[in-house]
PDB file of C-alpha atoms in Angstrom:
ATOM      1  CA  MET A 284      18.088   5.853 -23.045  1.00  0.00           C
ATOM      2  CA  SER A 285      17.730   5.611 -19.239  1.00  0.00           C
ATOM      3  CA  LEU A 286      14.779   3.902 -17.610  1.00  0.00           C
ATOM      4  CA  LEU A 287      13.658   7.109 -15.904  1.00  0.00           C
ATOM      5  CA  SER A 288      13.514   8.971 -19.217  1.00  0.00           C
ATOM      6  CA  ARG A 289      11.396   6.151 -20.688  1.00  0.00           C
ATOM      7  CA  LEU A 290       8.983   5.809 -17.769  1.00  0.00           C
ATOM      8  CA  ARG A 291       5.471   7.145 -18.197  1.00  0.00           C
ATOM      9  CA  CYS A 292       3.877   5.153 -15.394  1.00  0.00           C
ATOM     10  CA  ILE A 293       4.850   3.587 -12.062  1.00  0.00           C
ATOM     11  CA  THR A 294       2.513   1.116 -10.379  1.00  0.00           C
ATOM     12  CA  VAL A 295       2.927   0.211  -6.729  1.00  0.00           C
ATOM     13  CA  ASP A 296       1.727  -2.547  -4.427  1.00  0.00           C
ATOM     14  CA  VAL A 297       0.283  -1.417  -1.085  1.00  0.00           C
ATOM     15  CA  THR A 298       0.874  -3.675   1.918  1.00  0.00           C
ATOM     16  CA  GLY A 299       4.568  -4.274   2.496  1.00  0.00           C
ATOM     17  CA  THR A 300       5.467  -1.640  -0.095  1.00  0.00           C
ATOM     18  CA  LEU A 301       3.695   1.572   0.928  1.00  0.00           C
ATOM     19  CA  ILE A 302       2.198   0.583   4.282  1.00  0.00           C
ATOM     20  CA  ALA A 303       2.573  -2.107   6.941  1.00  0.00           C
ATOM     21  CA  TYR A 304       0.347  -3.622   9.598  1.00  0.00           C
ATOM     22  CA  LYS A 305       0.804  -2.147  13.068  1.00  0.00           C
ATOM     23  CA  GLY A 306       0.691  -4.471  16.060  1.00  0.00           C
ATOM     24  CA  GLU A 307      -0.769  -7.973  15.979  1.00  0.00           C
ATOM     25  CA  LEU A 308      -4.121  -9.232  14.768  1.00  0.00           C
ATOM     26  CA  GLY A 309      -4.815 -10.357  18.330  1.00  0.00           C
ATOM     27  CA  ASP A 310      -4.576  -6.769  19.564  1.00  0.00           C
ATOM     28  CA  TYR A 311      -7.696  -5.802  17.619  1.00  0.00           C
ATOM     29  CA  TYR A 312      -9.602  -8.973  18.440  1.00  0.00           C
ATOM     30  CA  CYS A 313      -8.680  -8.427  22.095  1.00  0.00           C
ATOM     31  CA  MET A 314      -9.903  -4.811  22.103  1.00  0.00           C
ATOM     32  CA  ALA A 315     -13.167  -5.899  20.474  1.00  0.00           C
ATOM     33  CA  ALA A 316     -13.740  -8.636  23.062  1.00  0.00           C
ATOM     34  CA  LYS A 317     -12.914  -6.288  25.944  1.00  0.00           C
ATOM     35  CA  SER A 318     -15.370  -3.718  24.592  1.00  0.00           C
ATOM     36  CA  VAL A 319     -18.220  -6.108  25.428  1.00  0.00           C
ATOM     37  CA  GLY A 320     -16.757  -7.161  28.766  1.00  0.00           C
ATOM     38  CA  LEU A 321     -15.124 -10.402  27.638  1.00  0.00           C
ATOM     39  CA  PRO A 322     -11.530 -11.525  28.193  1.00  0.00           C
ATOM     40  CA  CYS A 323      -8.955 -11.409  25.402  1.00  0.00           C
ATOM     41  CA  PRO A 324      -8.951 -14.461  23.158  1.00  0.00           C
ATOM     42  CA  ASP A 325      -5.626 -16.263  22.884  1.00  0.00           C
ATOM     43  CA  TYR A 326      -3.466 -14.415  20.355  1.00  0.00           C
ATOM     44  CA  LYS A 327      -1.821 -17.482  18.853  1.00  0.00           C
ATOM     45  CA  ARG A 328      -5.075 -19.391  18.426  1.00  0.00           C
ATOM     46  CA  VAL A 329      -6.839 -16.384  16.904  1.00  0.00           C
ATOM     47  CA  HIS A 330      -3.975 -15.773  14.483  1.00  0.00           C
ATOM     48  CA  GLN A 331      -3.969 -19.384  13.360  1.00  0.00           C
ATOM     49  CA  GLY A 332      -7.773 -19.432  13.151  1.00  0.00           C
ATOM     50  CA  PHE A 333      -7.755 -16.303  11.016  1.00  0.00           C
ATOM     51  CA  LYS A 334      -5.141 -17.695   8.609  1.00  0.00           C
ATOM     52  CA  LEU A 335      -7.257 -20.789   8.007  1.00  0.00           C
ATOM     53  CA  ALA A 336     -10.545 -18.878   7.774  1.00  0.00           C
ATOM     54  CA  TYR A 337      -9.104 -16.231   5.433  1.00  0.00           C
ATOM     55  CA  THR A 338      -7.546 -18.853   3.148  1.00  0.00           C
ATOM     56  CA  GLU A 339     -10.871 -20.679   2.907  1.00  0.00           C
ATOM     57  CA  MET A 340     -12.785 -17.473   2.105  1.00  0.00           C
ATOM     58  CA  VAL A 341     -10.236 -16.461  -0.547  1.00  0.00           C
ATOM     59  CA  ASN A 342     -10.603 -19.859  -2.191  1.00  0.00           C
ATOM     60  CA  LYS A 343     -14.410 -19.984  -1.975  1.00  0.00           C
ATOM     61  CA  TYR A 344     -15.156 -16.325  -2.654  1.00  0.00           C
ATOM     62  CA  PRO A 345     -12.111 -14.687  -4.286  1.00  0.00           C
ATOM     63  CA  CYS A 346     -11.777 -10.936  -4.656  1.00  0.00           C
ATOM     64  CA  PHE A 347     -13.821 -10.441  -1.481  1.00  0.00           C
ATOM     65  CA  GLY A 348     -16.872 -12.110  -2.970  1.00  0.00           C
ATOM     66  CA  PHE A 349     -16.905 -10.100  -6.213  1.00  0.00           C
ATOM     67  CA  ALA A 350     -18.245 -12.861  -8.509  1.00  0.00           C
ATOM     68  CA  ALA A 351     -20.781 -14.016  -5.902  1.00  0.00           C
ATOM     69  CA  LYS A 352     -21.945 -10.395  -5.451  1.00  0.00           C
ATOM     70  CA  MET A 353     -21.355 -10.858  -1.735  1.00  0.00           C
ATOM     71  CA  PRO A 354     -21.375  -7.568   0.202  1.00  0.00           C
ATOM     72  CA  ASN A 355     -17.976  -6.731   1.638  1.00  0.00           C
ATOM     73  CA  ILE A 356     -19.262  -6.688   5.202  1.00  0.00           C
ATOM     74  CA  VAL A 357     -20.817 -10.159   4.793  1.00  0.00           C
ATOM     75  CA  TRP A 358     -17.525 -11.539   3.442  1.00  0.00           C
ATOM     76  CA  TRP A 359     -15.637 -10.225   6.446  1.00  0.00           C
ATOM     77  CA  LYS A 360     -18.318 -11.240   8.946  1.00  0.00           C
ATOM     78  CA  THR A 361     -18.146 -14.831   7.677  1.00  0.00           C
ATOM     79  CA  CYS A 362     -14.355 -14.761   7.856  1.00  0.00           C
ATOM     80  CA  VAL A 363     -14.183 -13.270  11.366  1.00  0.00           C
ATOM     81  CA  ARG A 364     -16.841 -15.618  12.750  1.00  0.00           C
ATOM     82  CA  ASP A 365     -14.953 -18.623  11.340  1.00  0.00           C
ATOM     83  CA  SER A 366     -11.694 -17.251  12.768  1.00  0.00           C
ATOM     84  CA  PHE A 367     -13.176 -17.259  16.270  1.00  0.00           C
ATOM     85  CA  VAL A 368     -14.762 -20.698  15.844  1.00  0.00           C
ATOM     86  CA  ARG A 369     -11.497 -22.217  14.618  1.00  0.00           C
ATOM     87  CA  ALA A 370      -9.746 -20.610  17.598  1.00  0.00           C
ATOM     88  CA  GLY A 371     -12.280 -22.223  19.947  1.00  0.00           C
ATOM     89  CA  TYR A 372     -14.517 -19.225  20.677  1.00  0.00           C
ATOM     90  CA  GLU A 373     -18.232 -19.151  19.945  1.00  0.00           C
ATOM     91  CA  TYR A 374     -20.407 -16.211  20.937  1.00  0.00           C
ATOM     92  CA  ASP A 375     -24.131 -15.674  20.840  1.00  0.00           C
ATOM     93  CA  GLU A 376     -25.352 -13.655  17.858  1.00  0.00           C
ATOM     94  CA  GLU A 377     -25.785 -10.364  19.723  1.00  0.00           C
ATOM     95  CA  THR A 378     -22.335 -10.562  21.311  1.00  0.00           C
ATOM     96  CA  PHE A 379     -20.642 -11.570  18.087  1.00  0.00           C
ATOM     97  CA  GLU A 380     -22.324  -8.716  16.201  1.00  0.00           C
ATOM     98  CA  LYS A 381     -20.870  -6.177  18.650  1.00  0.00           C
ATOM     99  CA  ILE A 382     -17.411  -7.739  18.515  1.00  0.00           C
ATOM    100  CA  PHE A 383     -17.460  -7.967  14.723  1.00  0.00           C
ATOM    101  CA  ARG A 384     -18.599  -4.362  14.259  1.00  0.00           C
ATOM    102  CA  ARG A 385     -15.653  -3.197  16.356  1.00  0.00           C
ATOM    103  CA  ILE A 386     -13.172  -5.303  14.354  1.00  0.00           C
ATOM    104  CA  TYR A 387     -14.677  -4.284  11.003  1.00  0.00           C
ATOM    105  CA  ALA A 388     -14.525  -0.608  11.946  1.00  0.00           C
ATOM    106  CA  SER A 389     -10.920  -0.901  13.146  1.00  0.00           C
ATOM    107  CA  PHE A 390      -9.689  -2.461   9.916  1.00  0.00           C
ATOM    108  CA  GLY A 391     -11.647   0.077   7.895  1.00  0.00           C
ATOM    109  CA  SER A 392      -9.691   2.902   9.540  1.00  0.00           C
ATOM    110  CA  SER A 393      -6.046   3.936   9.645  1.00  0.00           C
ATOM    111  CA  ALA A 394      -5.583   2.418  13.129  1.00  0.00           C
ATOM    112  CA  PRO A 395      -3.993  -0.954  12.191  1.00  0.00           C
ATOM    113  CA  TYR A 396      -1.622   0.477   9.594  1.00  0.00           C
ATOM    114  CA  THR A 397       1.504   2.580   9.410  1.00  0.00           C
ATOM    115  CA  VAL A 398       2.899   4.342   6.337  1.00  0.00           C
ATOM    116  CA  PHE A 399       6.561   3.845   5.554  1.00  0.00           C
ATOM    117  CA  PRO A 400       8.329   7.220   5.869  1.00  0.00           C
ATOM    118  CA  ASP A 401       9.457   7.250   2.230  1.00  0.00           C
ATOM    119  CA  SER A 402       6.085   6.370   0.655  1.00  0.00           C
ATOM    120  CA  GLN A 403       4.451   9.769   0.322  1.00  0.00           C
ATOM    121  CA  SER A 404       7.604  11.559  -0.816  1.00  0.00           C
ATOM    122  CA  PHE A 405       8.380   8.922  -3.451  1.00  0.00           C
ATOM    123  CA  LEU A 406       4.873   8.977  -4.916  1.00  0.00           C
ATOM    124  CA  ARG A 407       4.861  12.780  -5.041  1.00  0.00           C
ATOM    125  CA  TRP A 408       8.326  12.823  -6.603  1.00  0.00           C
ATOM    126  CA  ALA A 409       7.179  10.470  -9.362  1.00  0.00           C
ATOM    127  CA  ARG A 410       4.100  12.550 -10.123  1.00  0.00           C
ATOM    128  CA  GLU A 411       6.193  15.741 -10.154  1.00  0.00           C
ATOM    129  CA  LYS A 412       8.291  14.088 -12.864  1.00  0.00           C
ATOM    130  CA  GLY A 413       5.121  13.759 -14.948  1.00  0.00           C
ATOM    131  CA  ILE A 414       4.891  10.021 -14.322  1.00  0.00           C
ATOM    132  CA  LYS A 415       1.447   8.547 -13.741  1.00  0.00           C
ATOM    133  CA  VAL A 416       1.233   6.623 -10.484  1.00  0.00           C
ATOM    134  CA  GLY A 417      -1.102   3.665 -10.037  1.00  0.00           C
ATOM    135  CA  ILE A 418      -1.939   1.413  -7.109  1.00  0.00           C
ATOM    136  CA  ILE A 419      -2.346  -2.338  -7.717  1.00  0.00           C
ATOM    137  CA  SER A 420      -3.555  -4.220  -4.664  1.00  0.00           C
ATOM    138  CA  ASN A 421      -5.366  -7.367  -3.585  1.00  0.00           C
ATOM    139  CA  ALA A 422      -7.628  -5.289  -1.389  1.00  0.00           C
ATOM    140  CA  GLU A 423     -11.249  -4.315  -0.964  1.00  0.00           C
ATOM    141  CA  TYR A 424     -12.889  -0.977  -1.652  1.00  0.00           C
ATOM    142  CA  ARG A 425     -12.122   0.530   1.759  1.00  0.00           C
ATOM    143  CA  TYR A 426      -8.439   0.776   0.867  1.00  0.00           C
ATOM    144  CA  GLN A 427      -9.314   3.150  -1.968  1.00  0.00           C
ATOM    145  CA  ASP A 428     -12.116   5.061  -0.302  1.00  0.00           C
ATOM    146  CA  VAL A 429     -11.049   5.216   3.349  1.00  0.00           C
ATOM    147  CA  ILE A 430      -7.775   3.629   4.437  1.00  0.00           C
ATOM    148  CA  LEU A 431      -5.243   5.145   2.014  1.00  0.00           C
ATOM    149  CA  PRO A 432      -6.730   8.659   2.289  1.00  0.00           C
ATOM    150  CA  ALA A 433      -6.762   8.352   6.099  1.00  0.00           C
ATOM    151  CA  LEU A 434      -3.065   7.506   5.939  1.00  0.00           C
ATOM    152  CA  GLY A 435      -2.302  10.585   3.839  1.00  0.00           C
ATOM    153  CA  LEU A 436      -2.000   8.713   0.528  1.00  0.00           C
ATOM    154  CA  ASN A 437      -4.604  10.457  -1.585  1.00  0.00           C
ATOM    155  CA  GLN A 438      -5.744  10.043  -5.147  1.00  0.00           C
ATOM    156  CA  GLY A 439      -4.773  13.225  -6.964  1.00  0.00           C
ATOM    157  CA  THR A 440      -1.751  14.080  -4.827  1.00  0.00           C
ATOM    158  CA  GLU A 441       0.038  10.757  -4.260  1.00  0.00           C
ATOM    159  CA  TRP A 442      -1.514   8.512  -6.918  1.00  0.00           C
ATOM    160  CA  ASP A 443      -3.583   8.856 -10.078  1.00  0.00           C
ATOM    161  CA  PHE A 444      -5.525   5.611 -10.391  1.00  0.00           C
ATOM    162  CA  GLY A 445      -6.111   2.413  -8.461  1.00  0.00           C
ATOM    163  CA  VAL A 446      -6.774  -1.209  -9.380  1.00  0.00           C
ATOM    164  CA  PHE A 447      -8.169  -3.037  -6.353  1.00  0.00           C
ATOM    165  CA  SER A 448      -9.085  -6.723  -6.593  1.00  0.00           C
ATOM    166  CA  GLY A 449     -12.316  -6.331  -4.638  1.00  0.00           C
ATOM    167  CA  LEU A 450     -13.529  -3.772  -7.184  1.00  0.00           C
ATOM    168  CA  GLU A 451     -12.209  -5.480 -10.327  1.00  0.00           C
ATOM    169  CA  GLY A 452     -12.906  -9.174  -9.697  1.00  0.00           C
ATOM    170  CA  VAL A 453      -9.305 -10.021 -10.634  1.00  0.00           C
ATOM    171  CA  GLU A 454      -6.458 -10.438  -8.192  1.00  0.00           C
ATOM    172  CA  LYS A 455      -2.698 -10.852  -8.211  1.00  0.00           C
ATOM    173  CA  PRO A 456      -0.911 -12.921  -9.440  1.00  0.00           C
ATOM    174  CA  ASP A 457      -3.348 -12.971 -12.391  1.00  0.00           C
ATOM    175  CA  PRO A 458      -1.582 -10.914 -15.104  1.00  0.00           C
ATOM    176  CA  ARG A 459      -4.954  -9.426 -16.094  1.00  0.00           C
ATOM    177  CA  ILE A 460      -4.843  -7.080 -13.110  1.00  0.00           C
ATOM    178  CA  TYR A 461      -1.658  -5.574 -14.582  1.00  0.00           C
ATOM    179  CA  GLU A 462      -3.272  -5.287 -18.001  1.00  0.00           C
ATOM    180  CA  ILE A 463      -6.180  -3.424 -16.383  1.00  0.00           C
ATOM    181  CA  ALA A 464      -3.665  -1.044 -14.811  1.00  0.00           C
ATOM    182  CA  LEU A 465      -2.039  -0.320 -18.165  1.00  0.00           C
ATOM    183  CA  GLN A 466      -5.455   0.423 -19.668  1.00  0.00           C
ATOM    184  CA  ARG A 467      -6.384   2.659 -16.750  1.00  0.00           C
ATOM    185  CA  ALA A 468      -3.131   4.548 -17.140  1.00  0.00           C
ATOM    186  CA  GLY A 469      -4.251   5.463 -20.647  1.00  0.00           C
ATOM    187  CA  ASN A 470      -3.040   2.421 -22.575  1.00  0.00           C
ATOM    188  CA  ILE A 471       0.569   3.166 -21.726  1.00  0.00           C
ATOM    189  CA  ALA A 472       2.980   0.608 -23.162  1.00  0.00           C
ATOM    190  CA  PRO A 473       4.205  -1.949 -20.621  1.00  0.00           C
ATOM    191  CA  GLU A 474       7.853  -1.197 -21.400  1.00  0.00           C
ATOM    192  CA  GLU A 475       7.165   2.406 -20.318  1.00  0.00           C
ATOM    193  CA  THR A 476       5.875   1.194 -16.943  1.00  0.00           C
ATOM    194  CA  LEU A 477       7.642   0.120 -13.749  1.00  0.00           C
ATOM    195  CA  HIS A 478       5.904  -2.010 -11.111  1.00  0.00           C
ATOM    196  CA  ILE A 479       7.189  -2.012  -7.530  1.00  0.00           C
ATOM    197  CA  GLY A 480       6.094  -4.671  -5.055  1.00  0.00           C
ATOM    198  CA  ASP A 481       7.282  -7.055  -2.370  1.00  0.00           C
ATOM    199  CA  SER A 482       6.314 -10.477  -3.767  1.00  0.00           C
ATOM    200  CA  MET A 483       8.068 -12.427  -6.490  1.00  0.00           C
ATOM    201  CA  ARG A 484       4.929 -14.489  -7.185  1.00  0.00           C
ATOM    202  CA  LYS A 485       2.307 -11.740  -6.977  1.00  0.00           C
ATOM    203  CA  ASP A 486       4.238  -8.696  -8.173  1.00  0.00           C
ATOM    204  CA  TYR A 487       7.423  -9.373 -10.109  1.00  0.00           C
ATOM    205  CA  VAL A 488       6.535 -12.436 -12.200  1.00  0.00           C
ATOM    206  CA  PRO A 489       3.085 -11.323 -13.437  1.00  0.00           C
ATOM    207  CA  ALA A 490       4.227  -7.746 -14.108  1.00  0.00           C
ATOM    208  CA  ARG A 491       7.157  -9.015 -16.157  1.00  0.00           C
ATOM    209  CA  SER A 492       4.872 -11.483 -17.971  1.00  0.00           C
ATOM    210  CA  VAL A 493       2.911  -8.579 -19.512  1.00  0.00           C
ATOM    211  CA  GLY A 494       6.124  -6.758 -20.479  1.00  0.00           C
ATOM    212  CA  MET A 495       6.391  -4.279 -17.592  1.00  0.00           C
ATOM    213  CA  ASN A 496       9.642  -3.387 -15.895  1.00  0.00           C
ATOM    214  CA  ALA A 497       9.593  -4.552 -12.274  1.00  0.00           C
ATOM    215  CA  LEU A 498      11.595  -4.558  -9.074  1.00  0.00           C
ATOM    216  CA  LEU A 499      11.061  -5.771  -5.534  1.00  0.00           C
ATOM    217  CA  LEU A 500      11.404  -4.163  -2.120  1.00  0.00           C
ATOM    218  CA  ASP A 501      12.821  -6.121   0.788  1.00  0.00           C
ATOM    219  CA  ARG A 502      11.840  -3.866   3.680  1.00  0.00           C
ATOM    220  CA  PHE A 503      11.875  -6.673   6.252  1.00  0.00           C
ATOM    221  CA  ARG A 504      15.021  -8.543   5.139  1.00  0.00           C
ATOM    222  CA  THR A 505      13.174 -11.666   4.119  1.00  0.00           C
ATOM    223  CA  PRO A 506      15.296 -14.792   3.561  1.00  0.00           C
ATOM    224  CA  ASP A 507      13.632 -15.106   0.134  1.00  0.00           C
ATOM    225  CA  ALA A 508      15.344 -11.954  -1.137  1.00  0.00           C
ATOM    226  CA  GLU A 509      18.539 -13.787  -2.079  1.00  0.00           C
ATOM    227  CA  GLU A 510      16.553 -16.197  -4.246  1.00  0.00           C
ATOM    228  CA  TRP A 511      14.801 -13.225  -5.848  1.00  0.00           C
ATOM    229  CA  ARG A 512      18.176 -11.780  -6.793  1.00  0.00           C
ATOM    230  CA  LYS A 513      19.374 -15.128  -8.151  1.00  0.00           C
ATOM    231  CA  SER A 514      16.240 -15.183 -10.324  1.00  0.00           C
ATOM    232  CA  GLY A 515      17.330 -11.911 -11.888  1.00  0.00           C
ATOM    233  CA  ALA A 516      15.151  -9.449  -9.967  1.00  0.00           C
ATOM    234  CA  ILE A 517      16.404  -6.080  -8.792  1.00  0.00           C
ATOM    235  CA  VAL A 518      15.831  -6.071  -5.013  1.00  0.00           C
ATOM    236  CA  LEU A 519      16.124  -2.838  -3.029  1.00  0.00           C
ATOM    237  CA  PRO A 520      15.584  -2.024   0.667  1.00  0.00           C
ATOM    238  CA  ASP A 521      13.148   0.874   0.266  1.00  0.00           C
ATOM    239  CA  LEU A 522      11.698   3.525  -2.023  1.00  0.00           C
ATOM    240  CA  VAL A 523      14.585   5.903  -1.290  1.00  0.00           C
ATOM    241  CA  ALA A 524      16.844   3.349  -2.974  1.00  0.00           C
ATOM    242  CA  VAL A 525      14.414   3.092  -5.912  1.00  0.00           C
ATOM    243  CA  GLN A 526      14.511   6.853  -6.406  1.00  0.00           C
ATOM    244  CA  GLU A 527      18.313   6.827  -6.148  1.00  0.00           C
ATOM    245  CA  LEU A 528      18.513   4.033  -8.742  1.00  0.00           C
ATOM    246  CA  LEU A 529      16.277   5.893 -11.172  1.00  0.00           C
ATOM    247  CA  CYS A 530      18.146   9.163 -10.611  1.00  0.00           C
ATOM    248  CA  SER A 531      21.573   7.539 -11.003  1.00  0.00           C
ATOM    249  CA  GLU A 532      20.683   6.835 -14.632  1.00  0.00           C
ATOM    250  CA  LYS A 533      20.234  10.509 -15.353  1.00  0.00           C
ATOM    251  CA  SER A 534      21.862  13.737 -14.241  1.00  0.00           C
ATOM    252  CA  ALA A 535      21.286  14.501 -10.562  1.00  0.00           C
ATOM    253  CA  SER A 536      19.823  17.892 -11.453  1.00  0.00           C
ATOM    254  CA  ALA A 537      16.899  16.124 -13.103  1.00  0.00           C
ATOM    255  CA  CYS A 538      15.969  14.516  -9.764  1.00  0.00           C
TER     256      CYS A 538
END
């Protein structure tokens, strides 16, 4: 029996799989600073500052502060403030508030993201085949409520259910987030589910650990892809190739 004929559910990662960041982090920090009449902060320093600040927040308050009951906006405000401080920029409270509001609004919109051209068509194709489509993402609530819909990836037309770490209090690579997805799909068996992502550690390994089928996308030709293949993972360049793989196992007329 082919995999396509056995599939009842496909779950998909978001960033790097369905969408990508557009431009550089510094672009948005620069626009925010300029909006209050200040010069652009140094891109490299801001990027490095953000990496350190974000890592610290993820370790201290995982899942965007879920367990600590920290409001999403407070989590991000703490992270952004620390990013600037680590980059060597300190603003008075009023100035920082204006800069932060601009950054927070930008990343809560479709502006910093682009949808891969095959994402919408693949998701719709899967649903037309009667396959449930789920989103599994280490992301906060705005991805579900604002960002994905603004990018034309809507619940009900492109996907059926979502499991977002900021709403669940569990994040990849914890296998529990995949178990939640299976439950949300209607307790579909893991062997009847395929997970598609772009990380061996966060997507492939934990999905396989709960019994799901899994494969990885290598949209950006990462050097790690060869190691993924050596580890036994199916690695494909895009969702067109995924659809072709699934259709090659069955008659073309069925696809």
